[in-house]
Short mmCIF file of C-alpha atoms in Angstrom, two decimals:
data_model
loop_
_atom_site.label_atom_id
_atom_site.label_comp_id
_atom_site.label_asym_id
_atom_site.label_seq_id
_atom_site.Cartn_x
_atom_site.Cartn_y
_atom_site.Cartn_z
CA MET X 981 102.93 90.01 78.64
CA LYS X 982 99.86 90.97 76.63
CA ALA X 983 97.33 93.47 77.95
CA TYR X 984 94.54 90.91 78.15
CA GLU X 985 96.74 88.63 80.26
CA ARG X 986 97.28 91.43 82.73
CA LEU X 987 93.56 92.14 82.83
CA LEU X 988 92.75 88.51 83.61
CA LYS X 989 95.21 88.69 86.49
CA TYR X 990 93.92 91.99 87.87
CA VAL X 991 90.25 90.94 87.89
CA THR X 992 91.08 88.24 90.44
CA PHE X 993 91.41 91.10 92.96
CA ASP X 994 88.10 92.23 94.46
CA THR X 995 88.42 96.01 94.52
CA THR X 996 84.79 97.07 94.83
CA SER X 997 84.60 100.55 96.37
CA ASP X 998 82.03 101.46 99.04
CA GLU X 999 80.00 104.63 98.62
CA ASN X 1000 78.77 104.32 102.21
CA ALA X 1001 82.23 104.39 103.73
CA PRO X 1002 83.08 107.53 105.72
CA GLU X 1003 84.74 110.19 103.58
CA ASP X 1004 87.79 110.26 105.86
CA ARG X 1005 88.46 106.61 105.00
CA CYS X 1006 90.66 106.19 101.94
CA PRO X 1007 90.51 103.90 100.18
CA SER X 1008 86.92 103.09 101.02
CA THR X 1009 87.73 99.34 101.00
CA ASP X 1010 90.98 97.77 102.19
CA ASN X 1011 91.09 95.29 99.31
CA GLN X 1012 92.03 98.07 96.91
CA LYS X 1013 95.41 98.30 98.62
CA LEU X 1014 96.10 94.64 97.82
CA LEU X 1015 95.96 95.39 94.12
CA ALA X 1016 97.91 98.61 94.67
CA LYS X 1017 100.75 96.71 96.34
CA ALA X 1018 100.83 94.18 93.50
CA LEU X 1019 100.96 96.98 90.94
CA VAL X 1020 103.86 98.66 92.71
CA GLU X 1021 105.90 95.45 92.50
CA GLU X 1022 104.98 95.00 88.84
CA MET X 1023 105.91 98.60 88.03
CA LYS X 1024 109.31 98.21 89.67
CA ALA X 1025 109.93 95.09 87.59
CA LEU X 1026 109.11 97.12 84.48
CA GLY X 1027 111.75 99.74 85.27
CA ILE X 1028 109.63 102.23 87.22
CA SER X 1029 112.04 102.11 90.12
CA ASP X 1030 110.39 104.87 92.18
CA ALA X 1031 106.95 103.20 92.17
CA GLU X 1032 105.20 103.43 95.52
CA MET X 1033 101.82 103.45 97.21
CA ASP X 1034 101.01 106.33 99.55
CA LYS X 1035 99.07 106.03 102.80
CA ASP X 1036 95.74 106.54 101.01
CA GLY X 1037 96.28 103.79 98.46
CA TYR X 1038 97.32 105.97 95.50
CA VAL X 1039 100.07 104.48 93.35
CA TYR X 1040 102.67 106.77 91.72
CA GLY X 1041 105.73 106.14 89.61
CA THR X 1042 107.81 107.61 86.79
CA LEU X 1043 109.67 106.18 83.84
CA PRO X 1044 112.73 108.34 83.04
CA ALA X 1045 113.16 109.80 79.57
CA ASN X 1046 115.50 108.02 77.17
CA CYS X 1047 115.88 110.83 74.65
CA GLY X 1048 118.11 113.88 74.79
CA GLU X 1049 115.57 116.41 73.60
CA LYS X 1050 113.33 118.37 75.95
CA THR X 1051 109.86 116.86 75.93
CA PRO X 1052 106.76 117.33 78.10
CA VAL X 1053 106.14 114.98 80.99
CA ILE X 1054 103.10 112.94 79.94
CA GLY X 1055 100.92 111.32 82.58
CA LEU X 1056 98.80 108.17 82.38
CA ILE X 1057 96.11 107.46 84.96
CA ALA X 1058 93.63 104.64 85.60
CA HIS X 1059 91.61 103.61 88.63
CA MET X 1060 91.82 100.40 90.61
CA ASP X 1061 88.35 100.17 92.11
CA THR X 1062 85.27 98.68 90.49
CA SER X 1063 81.70 99.86 90.70
CA PRO X 1064 79.50 98.78 93.62
CA SER X 1065 76.62 98.58 91.13
CA ALA X 1066 77.37 94.89 90.53
CA LYS X 1067 79.25 92.14 92.31
CA GLY X 1068 83.00 92.47 91.87
CA ALA X 1069 84.23 89.41 93.76
CA ASP X 1070 84.76 85.84 92.49
CA ILE X 1071 84.93 86.96 88.87
CA ASN X 1072 85.04 84.05 86.42
CA ALA X 1073 86.36 85.60 83.23
CA ARG X 1074 86.94 83.69 80.01
CA ILE X 1075 87.77 84.43 76.39
CA VAL X 1076 85.31 83.70 73.60
CA LYS X 1077 87.64 83.00 70.68
CA ASN X 1078 86.68 84.13 67.18
CA TYR X 1079 83.20 85.36 68.17
CA ASP X 1080 80.64 84.16 65.60
CA GLY X 1081 78.24 87.10 65.92
CA GLY X 1082 75.49 85.20 67.75
CA ASP X 1083 74.36 84.74 71.33
CA ILE X 1084 77.03 83.97 73.93
CA LEU X 1085 75.92 81.59 76.67
CA LEU X 1086 77.60 83.03 79.75
CA ASN X 1087 76.06 80.72 82.30
CA LYS X 1088 74.41 77.44 81.32
CA GLU X 1089 73.15 76.68 84.81
CA ARG X 1090 71.31 80.02 85.08
CA ASN X 1091 70.65 80.43 81.35
CA ILE X 1092 72.37 83.84 81.23
CA VAL X 1093 72.98 84.97 77.67
CA LEU X 1094 74.92 87.90 76.21
CA SER X 1095 73.00 88.65 73.03
CA PRO X 1096 73.49 91.12 70.17
CA ALA X 1097 69.71 91.51 70.16
CA GLU X 1098 70.06 93.28 73.50
CA PHE X 1099 73.61 94.63 73.19
CA GLY X 1100 73.98 95.80 69.61
CA SER X 1101 77.66 96.71 69.96
CA LEU X 1102 78.48 93.00 69.72
CA VAL X 1103 77.83 92.98 65.97
CA ASP X 1104 80.99 95.05 65.47
CA TYR X 1105 83.19 92.30 66.89
CA LYS X 1106 82.44 89.25 64.79
CA GLY X 1107 85.68 87.32 64.41
CA LYS X 1108 87.27 88.99 67.44
CA ASP X 1109 88.18 87.46 70.81
CA LEU X 1110 85.92 88.70 73.59
CA ILE X 1111 86.64 88.61 77.32
CA VAL X 1112 83.35 87.98 79.16
CA THR X 1113 82.09 87.00 82.62
CA ASP X 1114 79.90 84.11 83.73
CA GLY X 1115 76.97 86.52 83.96
CA THR X 1116 76.95 86.76 87.76
CA THR X 1117 79.51 89.56 88.25
CA LEU X 1118 80.91 92.53 86.43
CA LEU X 1119 84.21 91.97 84.60
CA GLY X 1120 86.20 94.88 85.99
CA ALA X 1121 87.58 96.13 82.68
CA ASP X 1122 86.43 99.47 84.10
CA ASP X 1123 89.14 100.25 84.81
CA LYS X 1124 91.53 97.34 85.14
CA ALA X 1125 91.74 97.28 81.35
CA GLY X 1126 93.14 100.80 81.55
CA ILE X 1127 95.77 99.67 84.04
CA ALA X 1128 96.64 96.68 81.88
CA GLU X 1129 96.98 98.79 78.73
CA ILE X 1130 99.15 101.41 80.44
CA LEU X 1131 101.58 98.91 81.94
CA THR X 1132 101.74 96.85 78.75
CA ALA X 1133 102.59 100.02 76.82
CA VAL X 1134 105.33 100.81 79.35
CA GLU X 1135 106.75 97.30 79.00
CA GLN X 1136 106.74 97.47 75.20
CA LEU X 1137 108.41 100.89 75.28
CA GLN X 1138 111.15 99.48 77.47
CA ASN X 1139 111.67 96.45 75.24
CA SER X 1140 111.59 98.35 71.96
CA GLY X 1141 113.96 101.18 72.78
CA ILE X 1142 111.53 103.72 71.29
CA LYS X 1143 112.54 107.25 72.27
CA HIS X 1144 110.23 108.91 74.78
CA GLY X 1145 110.20 111.66 77.36
CA LYS X 1146 109.56 111.26 81.07
CA ILE X 1147 106.35 109.37 81.78
CA ALA X 1148 104.31 109.68 84.97
CA VAL X 1149 101.98 106.83 85.94
CA ALA X 1150 99.32 106.82 88.65
CA PHE X 1151 96.56 104.46 89.73
CA THR X 1152 93.81 105.79 91.95
CA PRO X 1153 91.30 104.29 94.38
CA ASP X 1154 87.59 105.11 94.74
CA GLU X 1155 86.96 106.67 91.33
CA GLU X 1156 83.65 104.83 91.02
CA ILE X 1157 82.27 106.58 94.09
CA GLY X 1158 83.45 110.02 93.01
CA ARG X 1159 86.48 110.25 95.30
CA GLY X 1160 89.30 109.30 92.95
CA ALA X 1161 90.75 112.79 92.71
CA ASP X 1162 90.13 113.74 96.35
CA ARG X 1163 93.67 113.02 97.52
CA PHE X 1164 95.51 112.95 94.21
CA ASP X 1165 98.85 114.74 94.58
CA VAL X 1166 99.23 116.67 91.31
CA LYS X 1167 102.61 118.11 92.31
CA ARG X 1168 103.98 114.70 93.25
CA PHE X 1169 102.66 113.23 90.00
CA GLY X 1170 104.68 115.81 88.12
CA ALA X 1171 103.08 115.66 84.65
CA ASP X 1172 102.55 118.60 82.30
CA PHE X 1173 99.37 116.98 81.07
CA ALA X 1174 97.83 113.54 81.37
CA TYR X 1175 95.25 111.10 80.07
CA THR X 1176 92.91 108.89 82.03
CA VAL X 1177 92.48 105.57 80.22
CA ASP X 1178 88.99 104.91 81.48
CA GLY X 1179 86.59 105.12 78.54
CA GLY X 1180 84.55 102.68 76.51
CA LYS X 1181 84.50 101.88 72.80
CA LEU X 1182 87.86 101.93 71.03
CA GLY X 1183 88.62 105.32 69.51
CA GLU X 1184 86.59 107.49 71.84
CA ILE X 1185 88.21 110.68 73.14
CA GLU X 1186 86.36 112.54 75.85
CA TYR X 1187 87.13 116.05 77.01
CA GLU X 1188 83.62 117.30 77.70
CA ASN X 1189 81.76 116.02 80.72
CA PHE X 1190 78.78 117.02 82.78
CA ASN X 1191 78.75 119.75 85.35
CA ALA X 1192 77.51 117.77 88.32
CA ALA X 1193 75.75 118.32 91.63
CA SER X 1194 73.96 116.25 94.22
CA ALA X 1195 70.71 117.23 95.92
CA VAL X 1196 69.30 115.76 99.11
CA VAL X 1197 65.69 116.74 99.74
CA THR X 1198 64.48 116.09 103.28
CA VAL X 1199 60.74 116.49 103.85
CA ASN X 1200 59.50 116.84 107.42
CA GLY X 1201 55.92 115.80 108.01
CA VAL X 1202 53.45 115.53 110.88
CA ASN X 1203 52.12 112.06 111.61
CA ILE X 1204 48.66 111.70 113.14
CA HIS X 1205 46.56 108.59 113.52
CA PRO X 1206 44.75 108.27 110.17
CA GLY X 1207 41.43 108.09 111.98
CA ASP X 1208 41.94 111.57 113.40
CA ALA X 1209 44.11 113.12 110.68
CA LYS X 1210 41.82 115.58 108.92
CA ASN X 1211 43.50 119.00 108.57
CA ARG X 1212 46.26 117.82 110.87
CA MET X 1213 48.41 115.19 109.13
CA LYS X 1214 51.18 116.31 106.81
CA ASN X 1215 52.34 113.13 105.09
CA ALA X 1216 56.03 113.57 104.29
CA GLN X 1217 55.88 110.89 101.60
CA LEU X 1218 53.11 112.68 99.71
CA MET X 1219 54.89 116.00 99.94
CA ALA X 1220 58.05 114.33 98.64
CA ILE X 1221 56.06 112.97 95.69
CA GLU X 1222 54.73 116.47 95.11
CA PHE X 1223 58.29 117.83 95.07
CA ASN X 1224 59.33 115.32 92.43
CA SER X 1225 56.20 115.96 90.36
CA MET X 1226 57.18 119.62 90.01
CA LEU X 1227 60.41 118.71 88.20
CA PRO X 1228 60.23 118.49 84.37
CA PRO X 1229 59.22 114.89 83.62
CA ASN X 1230 61.19 114.75 80.36
CA GLU X 1231 64.49 115.86 81.94
CA ILE X 1232 65.42 112.43 83.26
CA PRO X 1233 68.10 109.99 82.03
CA SER X 1234 65.66 107.80 80.09
CA CYS X 1235 64.53 110.81 78.04
CA THR X 1236 67.88 112.46 77.34
CA GLU X 1237 71.04 111.86 75.31
CA GLY X 1238 74.13 113.60 73.95
CA TYR X 1239 74.45 117.07 75.44
CA GLU X 1240 71.02 117.00 77.11
CA GLY X 1241 71.17 117.31 80.89
CA PHE X 1242 68.92 115.72 83.49
CA HIS X 1243 67.93 115.32 87.10
CA HIS X 1244 67.90 111.76 88.39
CA LEU X 1245 66.18 110.38 91.48
CA CYS X 1246 68.70 107.83 92.76
CA HIS X 1247 67.18 106.80 96.06
CA MET X 1248 64.13 107.50 98.19
CA GLU X 1249 62.99 106.41 101.62
CA GLY X 1250 60.55 107.57 104.25
CA ASP X 1251 57.30 107.39 106.13
CA GLU X 1252 54.63 109.88 107.18
CA GLU X 1253 57.01 111.67 109.54
CA LYS X 1254 60.03 112.04 107.30
CA ALA X 1255 60.97 111.35 103.68
CA VAL X 1256 64.30 111.78 101.94
CA LEU X 1257 64.97 112.02 98.21
CA HIS X 1258 68.49 111.73 96.75
CA TYR X 1259 69.10 113.28 93.33
CA ILE X 1260 71.97 113.94 91.00
CA ILE X 1261 71.84 116.95 88.64
CA ARG X 1262 73.79 117.00 85.38
CA ASP X 1263 74.31 119.32 82.40
CA HIS X 1264 77.20 120.08 80.05
CA ASP X 1265 76.13 123.73 79.78
CA MET X 1266 76.93 125.78 82.89
CA ASP X 1267 73.96 128.13 82.45
CA LYS X 1268 71.53 125.21 82.13
CA PHE X 1269 73.22 123.49 85.05
CA THR X 1270 72.67 126.59 87.17
CA GLU X 1271 69.03 126.74 86.07
CA LYS X 1272 68.46 123.14 87.08
CA LYS X 1273 69.82 123.77 90.56
CA ALA X 1274 67.76 126.96 90.87
CA ARG X 1275 64.62 124.98 90.04
CA PHE X 1276 65.23 122.72 93.03
CA GLU X 1277 65.60 125.79 95.23
CA LYS X 1278 62.40 127.38 93.91
CA ILE X 1279 60.38 124.22 94.52
CA ALA X 1280 61.68 124.02 98.08
CA VAL X 1281 60.72 127.65 98.70
CA TYR X 1282 57.25 127.11 97.22
CA LEU X 1283 56.53 124.01 99.31
CA ASN X 1284 57.75 125.70 102.48
CA GLU X 1285 55.37 128.58 101.78
CA LYS X 1286 52.57 126.10 101.18
CA TYR X 1287 53.12 123.71 104.09
CA GLY X 1288 55.11 125.73 106.60
CA LYS X 1289 58.66 126.78 107.34
CA ASN X 1290 61.29 124.01 107.32
CA THR X 1291 58.94 121.46 105.80
CA VAL X 1292 61.48 120.98 103.00
CA GLU X 1293 65.21 121.06 103.62
CA LEU X 1294 67.42 121.15 100.54
CA ASN X 1295 71.11 120.31 100.56
CA LEU X 1296 72.69 121.11 97.19
CA LYS X 1297 76.36 120.30 96.62
CA ASP X 1298 78.44 120.71 93.46
CA SER X 1299 80.49 117.62 92.59
CA TYR X 1300 82.58 118.52 89.54
CA TYR X 1301 82.55 120.71 86.43
CA ASN X 1302 82.92 120.38 82.68
CA MET X 1303 86.61 119.97 81.91
CA LYS X 1304 86.16 121.46 78.42
CA GLU X 1305 86.73 124.86 80.04
CA LYS X 1306 90.28 123.78 80.89
CA ILE X 1307 91.10 121.43 78.02
CA SER X 1308 90.14 124.01 75.38
CA LEU X 1309 93.23 125.97 76.46
CA HIS X 1310 95.45 122.96 75.64
CA MET X 1311 94.01 121.44 72.48
CA HIS X 1312 97.45 120.19 71.44
CA ILE X 1313 96.93 117.24 73.81
CA ILE X 1314 93.79 116.30 71.89
CA ASP X 1315 95.58 116.69 68.56
CA ARG X 1316 98.34 114.45 69.91
CA VAL X 1317 95.97 111.59 70.73
CA LYS X 1318 94.10 111.95 67.43
CA LYS X 1319 97.38 111.46 65.57
CA ALA X 1320 98.33 108.57 67.86
CA MET X 1321 95.06 106.81 67.12
CA ARG X 1322 95.22 107.32 63.37
CA ASP X 1323 98.82 106.05 63.34
CA ALA X 1324 97.49 102.90 65.05
CA GLY X 1325 94.70 102.48 62.50
CA VAL X 1326 92.03 103.67 64.92
CA GLU X 1327 89.59 106.38 63.86
CA PRO X 1328 89.23 108.92 66.68
CA GLU X 1329 85.76 109.96 67.77
CA ILE X 1330 85.15 112.94 70.05
CA VAL X 1331 82.21 112.17 72.33
CA PRO X 1332 80.80 114.01 75.36
CA ILE X 1333 80.90 112.06 78.61
CA ARG X 1334 77.45 111.57 80.04
CA GLY X 1335 79.03 111.19 83.43
CA GLY X 1336 82.21 112.18 85.19
CA THR X 1337 85.83 111.14 85.36
CA ASP X 1338 88.83 111.76 87.57
CA GLY X 1339 90.19 113.81 84.69
CA ALA X 1340 87.46 116.42 85.09
CA ARG X 1341 88.48 117.31 88.62
CA LEU X 1342 92.17 116.93 87.88
CA SER X 1343 91.83 119.43 85.03
CA PHE X 1344 90.49 121.96 87.51
CA MET X 1345 93.37 121.08 89.85
CA GLY X 1346 95.85 122.25 87.22
CA LEU X 1347 96.44 118.98 85.35
CA PRO X 1348 94.76 118.99 81.90
CA CYS X 1349 93.47 115.44 81.64
CA PRO X 1350 91.08 114.18 78.93
CA ASN X 1351 89.79 110.61 78.94
CA LEU X 1352 90.62 107.86 76.44
CA SER X 1353 88.91 104.63 75.50
CA THR X 1354 89.85 101.23 76.88
CA GLY X 1355 87.81 99.31 74.30
CA GLY X 1356 85.31 97.91 76.79
CA HIS X 1357 81.51 97.80 76.78
CA ASN X 1358 78.61 97.47 79.24
CA PHE X 1359 80.54 98.70 82.26
CA HIS X 1360 79.06 98.38 85.78
CA GLY X 1361 77.01 95.32 84.88
CA ARG X 1362 77.01 91.57 84.49
CA PHE X 1363 77.18 91.77 80.69
CA GLU X 1364 80.46 93.69 80.58
CA TYR X 1365 82.90 92.58 77.89
CA ILE X 1366 86.04 93.76 76.12
CA PRO X 1367 87.66 92.61 72.85
CA VAL X 1368 91.27 91.43 73.15
CA GLN X 1369 92.11 93.16 69.88
CA ALA X 1370 90.76 96.49 71.16
CA MET X 1371 93.11 96.26 74.13
CA ASP X 1372 96.04 95.58 71.80
CA SER X 1373 95.09 98.63 69.73
CA MET X 1374 94.94 100.83 72.81
CA VAL X 1375 98.42 99.72 73.82
CA GLU X 1376 99.65 100.87 70.42
CA VAL X 1377 97.78 104.17 70.79
CA ILE X 1378 99.37 104.81 74.18
CA ILE X 1379 102.84 104.06 72.82
CA ASN X 1380 102.19 106.50 69.97
CA ILE X 1381 101.16 109.18 72.47
CA LEU X 1382 104.32 108.72 74.46
CA LYS X 1383 106.74 108.72 71.54
CA ALA X 1384 108.98 111.77 71.38
CA PHE X 1385 107.87 113.73 68.32
#
């Protein structure tokens, strides 16, 4: 079976994760286990006889070595859930054969168009076969393409007789809501090092990610009838606006790129009595990351001095850290994938992740785990697409990684 055929099968499963689910619930949505069960059966059919799903919906399995020499145990990881940022149910995927380089009409009834004028990456795929949606849902190539590429590589290894060492495979739930590594059993997985196959454009290798934190700012006000409010009302909404105004206006996602960090206001709600601001804080550099968090603390102190004790409550929580600190001790695993890509005719490109990945936390859990491309584009949205040929190339890359050499 080809990788794209597997992807088209997997996207029929609605595996949207739920960021509002209690943290003691894993996976956050029961539907993820339906795909997990199907994957276990498929893995067993491919020769991964010990494939199983644990009580939390994590799928594990190993393919025994078929070579006599001692080789490292290489792990491959992808996640089963899709982002709650866009609808992930009732996905109508189709293949645009031999893309002509122009606009793609995704949905005639709603006049939804995927256009290179808006998504410039399309110009690189003229003549290729593109898997797209009908413009009303995401596709789910993030990260079902990764699953498809991993299992297709395993199948081709089995059929070809290529010599390889022991291979560990795992598929995780809830990566999109930051919980994918929460209950990952590194010891049970048993790999010396691993790769998440969860990236974008073909050829990208990612082993630098943001240091990340969340910040919840709760502002407590005093509500008085506006007709009798002079010198008495403390409007929590206005104080919340004041808090945000004291943050550097150019350190936001729309003003930053590459290695530049940011703070991002994700959600806000409130009234005169109480207002709550939800932020994420990101920076590749640990010192700058620490400075950004300290700024939040200083603003909270200042506003409490100005308006009274406990006016502003700040809850800062670190989420994950830059895996470069751990991967830099094991650069042979990056050299290995560079060679694997070049042997497949793919030019490797080292790029920093402006986000996070399961691999970041796993690296700090003792499993060095950089992230590799899937070939997809426009993840988390209705204009997501992936070239069939990019998926085929990634299968070849994975096989090259796993070869005993």
